[in-house]
C-alpha positions as semicolon CSV with decimal commas, in nm:
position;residue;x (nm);y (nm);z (nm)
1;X;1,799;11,032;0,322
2;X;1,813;10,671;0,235
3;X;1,729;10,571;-0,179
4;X;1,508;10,261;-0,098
5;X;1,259;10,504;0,162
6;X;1,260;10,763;-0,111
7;X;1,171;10,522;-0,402
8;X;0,853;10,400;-0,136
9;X;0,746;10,737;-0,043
10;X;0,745;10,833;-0,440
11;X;0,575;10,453;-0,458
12;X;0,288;10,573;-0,218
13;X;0,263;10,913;-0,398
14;X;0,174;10,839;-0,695
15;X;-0,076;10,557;-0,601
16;X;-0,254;10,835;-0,439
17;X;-0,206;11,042;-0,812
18;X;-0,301;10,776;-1,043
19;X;-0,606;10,654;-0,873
20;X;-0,744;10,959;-0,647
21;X;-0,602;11,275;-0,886
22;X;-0,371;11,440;-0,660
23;X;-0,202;11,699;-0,887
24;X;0,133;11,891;-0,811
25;X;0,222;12,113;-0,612
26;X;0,055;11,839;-0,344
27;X;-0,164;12,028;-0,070
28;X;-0,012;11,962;0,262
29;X;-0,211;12,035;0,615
30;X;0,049;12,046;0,890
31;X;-0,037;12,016;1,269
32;X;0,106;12,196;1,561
33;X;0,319;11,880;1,689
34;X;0,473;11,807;1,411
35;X;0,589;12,177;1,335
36;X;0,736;12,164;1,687
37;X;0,899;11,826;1,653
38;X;1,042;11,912;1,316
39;X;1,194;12,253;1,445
40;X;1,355;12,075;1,715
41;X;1,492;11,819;1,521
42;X;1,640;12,043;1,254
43;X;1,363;11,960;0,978
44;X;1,266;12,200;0,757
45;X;0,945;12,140;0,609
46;X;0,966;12,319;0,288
47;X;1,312;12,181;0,188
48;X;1,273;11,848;0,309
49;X;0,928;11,741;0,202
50;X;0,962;11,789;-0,168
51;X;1,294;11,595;-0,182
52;X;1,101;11,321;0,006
53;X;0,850;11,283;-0,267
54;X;0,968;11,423;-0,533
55;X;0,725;11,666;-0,631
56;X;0,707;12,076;-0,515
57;X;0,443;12,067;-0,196
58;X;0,240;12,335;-0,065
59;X;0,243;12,348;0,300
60;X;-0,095;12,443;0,450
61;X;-0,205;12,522;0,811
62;X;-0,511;12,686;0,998
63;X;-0,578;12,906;1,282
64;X;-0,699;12,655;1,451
65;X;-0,334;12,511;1,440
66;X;-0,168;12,834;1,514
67;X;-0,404;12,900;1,810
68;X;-0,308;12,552;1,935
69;X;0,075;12,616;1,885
70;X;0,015;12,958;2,081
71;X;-0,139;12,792;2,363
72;X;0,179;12,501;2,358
73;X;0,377;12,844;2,376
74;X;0,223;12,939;2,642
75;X;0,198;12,613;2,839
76;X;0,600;12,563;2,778
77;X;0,705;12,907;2,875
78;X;0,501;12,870;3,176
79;X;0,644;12,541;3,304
80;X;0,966;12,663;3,206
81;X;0,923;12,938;3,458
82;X;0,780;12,705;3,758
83;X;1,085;12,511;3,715
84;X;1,337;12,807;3,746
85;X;1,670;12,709;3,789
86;X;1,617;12,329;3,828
87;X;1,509;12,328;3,448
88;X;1,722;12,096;3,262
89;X;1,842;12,157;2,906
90;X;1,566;11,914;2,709
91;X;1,275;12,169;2,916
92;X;1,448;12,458;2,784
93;X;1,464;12,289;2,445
94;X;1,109;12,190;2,427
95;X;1,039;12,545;2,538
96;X;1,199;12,714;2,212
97;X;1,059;12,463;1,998
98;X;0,725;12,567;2,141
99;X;0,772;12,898;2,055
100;X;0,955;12,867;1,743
101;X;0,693;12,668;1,561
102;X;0,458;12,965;1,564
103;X;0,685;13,133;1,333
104;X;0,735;12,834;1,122
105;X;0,342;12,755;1,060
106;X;0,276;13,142;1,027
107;X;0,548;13,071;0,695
108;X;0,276;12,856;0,538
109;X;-0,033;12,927;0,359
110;X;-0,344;12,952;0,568
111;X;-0,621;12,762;0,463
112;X;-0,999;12,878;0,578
113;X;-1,160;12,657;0,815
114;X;-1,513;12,662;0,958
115;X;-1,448;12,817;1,280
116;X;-1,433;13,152;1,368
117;X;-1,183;13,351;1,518
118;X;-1,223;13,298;1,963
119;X;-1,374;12,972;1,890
120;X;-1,105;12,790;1,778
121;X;-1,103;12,410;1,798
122;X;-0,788;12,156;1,805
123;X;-0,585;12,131;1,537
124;X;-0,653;11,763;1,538
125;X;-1,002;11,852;1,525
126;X;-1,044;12,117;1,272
127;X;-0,795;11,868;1,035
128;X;-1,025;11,632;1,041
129;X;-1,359;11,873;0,965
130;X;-1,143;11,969;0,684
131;X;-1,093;11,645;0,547
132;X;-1,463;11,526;0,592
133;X;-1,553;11,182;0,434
134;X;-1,429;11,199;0,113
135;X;-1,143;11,430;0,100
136;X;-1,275;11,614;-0,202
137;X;-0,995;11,903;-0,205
138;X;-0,721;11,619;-0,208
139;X;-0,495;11,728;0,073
140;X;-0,216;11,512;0,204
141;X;-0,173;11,557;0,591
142;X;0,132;11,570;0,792
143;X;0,081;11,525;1,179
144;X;0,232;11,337;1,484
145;X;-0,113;11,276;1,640
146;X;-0,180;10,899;1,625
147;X;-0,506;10,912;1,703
148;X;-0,580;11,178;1,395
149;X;-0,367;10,916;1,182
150;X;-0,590;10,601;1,288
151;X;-0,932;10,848;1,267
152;X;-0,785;10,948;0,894
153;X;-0,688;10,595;0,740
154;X;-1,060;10,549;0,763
155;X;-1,130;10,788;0,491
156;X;-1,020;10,642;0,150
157;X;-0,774;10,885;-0,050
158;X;-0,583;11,101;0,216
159;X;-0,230;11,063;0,217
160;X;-0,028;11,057;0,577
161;X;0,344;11,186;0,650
162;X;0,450;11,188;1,002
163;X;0,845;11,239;1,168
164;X;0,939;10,899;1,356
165;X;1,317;10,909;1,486
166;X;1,407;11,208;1,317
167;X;1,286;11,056;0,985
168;X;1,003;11,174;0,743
169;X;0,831;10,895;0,716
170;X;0,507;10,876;0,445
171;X;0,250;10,574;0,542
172;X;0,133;10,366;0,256
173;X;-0,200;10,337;0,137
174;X;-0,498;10,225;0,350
175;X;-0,655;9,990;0,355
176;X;-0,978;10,202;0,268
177;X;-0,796;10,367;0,016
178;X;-0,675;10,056;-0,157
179;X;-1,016;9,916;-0,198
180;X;-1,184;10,222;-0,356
181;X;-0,938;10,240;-0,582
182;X;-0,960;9,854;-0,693
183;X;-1,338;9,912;-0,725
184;X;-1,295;10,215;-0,915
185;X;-1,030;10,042;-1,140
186;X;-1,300;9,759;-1,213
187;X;-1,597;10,019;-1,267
188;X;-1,376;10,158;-1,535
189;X;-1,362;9,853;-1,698
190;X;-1,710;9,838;-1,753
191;X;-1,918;10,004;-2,047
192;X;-2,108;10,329;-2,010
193;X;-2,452;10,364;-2,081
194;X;-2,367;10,569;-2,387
195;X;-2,184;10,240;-2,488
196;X;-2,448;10,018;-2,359
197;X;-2,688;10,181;-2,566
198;X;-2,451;10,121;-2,927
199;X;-2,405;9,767;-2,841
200;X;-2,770;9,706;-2,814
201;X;-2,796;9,957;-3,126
202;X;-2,535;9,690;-3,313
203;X;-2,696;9,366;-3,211
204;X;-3,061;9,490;-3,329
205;X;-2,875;9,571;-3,680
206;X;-2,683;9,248;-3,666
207;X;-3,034;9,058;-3,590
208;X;-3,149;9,260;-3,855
209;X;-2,928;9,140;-4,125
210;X;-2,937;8,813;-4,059
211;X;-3,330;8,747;-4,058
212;X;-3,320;8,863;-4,456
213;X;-3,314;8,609;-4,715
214;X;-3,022;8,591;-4,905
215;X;-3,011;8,576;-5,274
216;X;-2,870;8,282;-5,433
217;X;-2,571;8,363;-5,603
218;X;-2,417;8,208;-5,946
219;X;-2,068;8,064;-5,880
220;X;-1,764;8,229;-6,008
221;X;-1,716;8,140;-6,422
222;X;-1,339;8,174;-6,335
223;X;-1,362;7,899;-6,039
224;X;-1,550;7,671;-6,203
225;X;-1,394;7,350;-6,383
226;X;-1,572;7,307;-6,781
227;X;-1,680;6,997;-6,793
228;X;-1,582;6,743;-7,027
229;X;-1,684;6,689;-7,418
230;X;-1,839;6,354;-7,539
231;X;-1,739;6,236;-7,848
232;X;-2,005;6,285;-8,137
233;X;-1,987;5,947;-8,307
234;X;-2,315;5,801;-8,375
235;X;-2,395;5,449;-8,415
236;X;-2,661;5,324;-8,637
237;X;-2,842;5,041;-8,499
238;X;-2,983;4,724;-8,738
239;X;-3,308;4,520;-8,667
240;X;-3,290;4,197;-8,731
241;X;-2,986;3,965;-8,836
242;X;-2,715;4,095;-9,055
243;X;-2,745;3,908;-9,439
244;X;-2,485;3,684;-9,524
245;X;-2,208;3,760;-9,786
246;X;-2,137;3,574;-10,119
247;X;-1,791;3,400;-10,222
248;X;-1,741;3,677;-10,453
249;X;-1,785;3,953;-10,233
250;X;-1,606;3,829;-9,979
251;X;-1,304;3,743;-10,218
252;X;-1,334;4,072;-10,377
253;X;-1,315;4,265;-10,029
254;X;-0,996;4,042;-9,972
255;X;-0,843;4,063;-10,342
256;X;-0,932;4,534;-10,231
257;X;-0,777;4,472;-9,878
258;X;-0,422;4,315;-10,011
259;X;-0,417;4,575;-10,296
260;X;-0,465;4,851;-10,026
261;X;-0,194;4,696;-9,795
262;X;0,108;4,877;-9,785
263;X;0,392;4,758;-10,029
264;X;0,731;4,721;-9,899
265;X;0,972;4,962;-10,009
266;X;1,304;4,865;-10,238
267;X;1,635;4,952;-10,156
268;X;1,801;5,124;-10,440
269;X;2,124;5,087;-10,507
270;X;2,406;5,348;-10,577
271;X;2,539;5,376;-10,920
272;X;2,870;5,412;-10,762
273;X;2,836;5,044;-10,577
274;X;2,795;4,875;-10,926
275;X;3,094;5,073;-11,093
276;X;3,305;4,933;-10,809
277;X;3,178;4,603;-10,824
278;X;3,269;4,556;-11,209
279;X;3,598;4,722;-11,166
280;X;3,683;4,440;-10,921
């Protein structure tokens, strides 16, 4: 068994789990062909299946299926018999495959079908009833019959295994199955009318709040820049024109100004400077 077609087969799996909610052990409903070609090629179901996809399986058949398998039996042994001794090995082959299938699908689980014991259908048939339109019981189905495999990929959600050379081979989605699940993807995208209904709830309240008026508020005493102080000199204004002065005012103003002006300052000299000065 090859990595690369076991990574794909796990691939195809768990599409199927993700989007339609197949759970494990996977449901598996086998038909009489492909019992008989996997006995004669040395396939055992129950080992074989699980390693394929990597999850524990549980193999499923009807008695629809096992009354079809009986009547193969029959068929085989009874071609078998008109050929006598010009049978060639593959007839004699086919003819214990036949047979030994019916112990191989009595190993599985039976699953209840809709038809009653002496009016059994084809196994191709009573698959199919089984699987209905939607596949609600999630079963995966394993058969050789291509026209139950083209009738199936019509019906989104149902998994397909078949044997081709030997090989278990698992098909990938259809192309019914792929579109469900992309419009299921985008329908889960969308809001539920429990969340419909508080989104309108929170757009009334928004609306709400902003139709009120709102108060206008003082600015922050921390923010805002003091504004500047004037000075508080005062000037006292005179009608009229100013008098004119005297000579003696206006000399005694002068004679007060050069008494106020500042005196320069004498240098005083050191003691010490004259003594040296007469010594010389």
């Amino acid at each position: 068994m090859k990595v690369h077609r076991v990574k794909s087969s796990q691939k195809h799996i768990n599409f199927f789990r993700h989007n339609y909610g197949f759970r494990s052990p996977i449901q598996v409903l086998v038909d009489a062909e492909l019992c008989r070609i996997a006995l004669r090629g040395k396939i055992d179901l129950r080992d074989q299946l699980p390693q394929h996809m990597g999850l524990p399986v549980k193999l499923l058949t009807t008695a629809c299926v096992l009354a079809e398998l009986r009547k193969l039996a029959a068929e085989s042994d009874a071609h078998l018999a008109k050929l006598g001794a010009s049978a060639t090995d593959r007839d004699r082959k086919d003819a214990t495959a036949a047979s030994g299938a019916i112990f191989v699908a009595r190993r599985f689980d039976q699953r209840r079908c809709d038809h009653s014991e002496g009016n059994e259908v084809d196994g191709s048939i009573c698959i199919a009833s089984i699987i209905g339109d939607v596949n609600q019981h999630r079963y995966m189905v394993a058969c050789q019959n291509s026209r139950l495999r083209s009738e199936l990929r019509m019906v989104p959600g149902v998994p397909l295994v078949y044997i081709r050379r030997g090989k278990m081979l698992i098909e990938p989605p259809s192309e019914a199955s792929m579109l469900l699940a992309k419009q299921s993807s985008e329908q889960r995208l969308l809001p539920s009318e429990r969340e419909k209904a508080l989104l309108n709830r929170a757009a009334d309240n928004a609306e709400k709040i902003a139709s009120r008026k709102r108060k206008k508020s003082e600015p922050n005493p921390l923010s805002v820049k003091r504004p500047k102080v004037e000075s508080t000199t005062t000037t006292t204004k005179t009608t009229g024109p100013a008098p004119a002065k005297s000579p003696a005012s206006s000399q005694a103003t002068t004679s007060a100004d050069d008494s106020n002006a500042k005196k320069p300052k004498r240098r005083k000299r050191s003691r010490g400077g004259k003594a040296d000065s007469g010594d010389q």
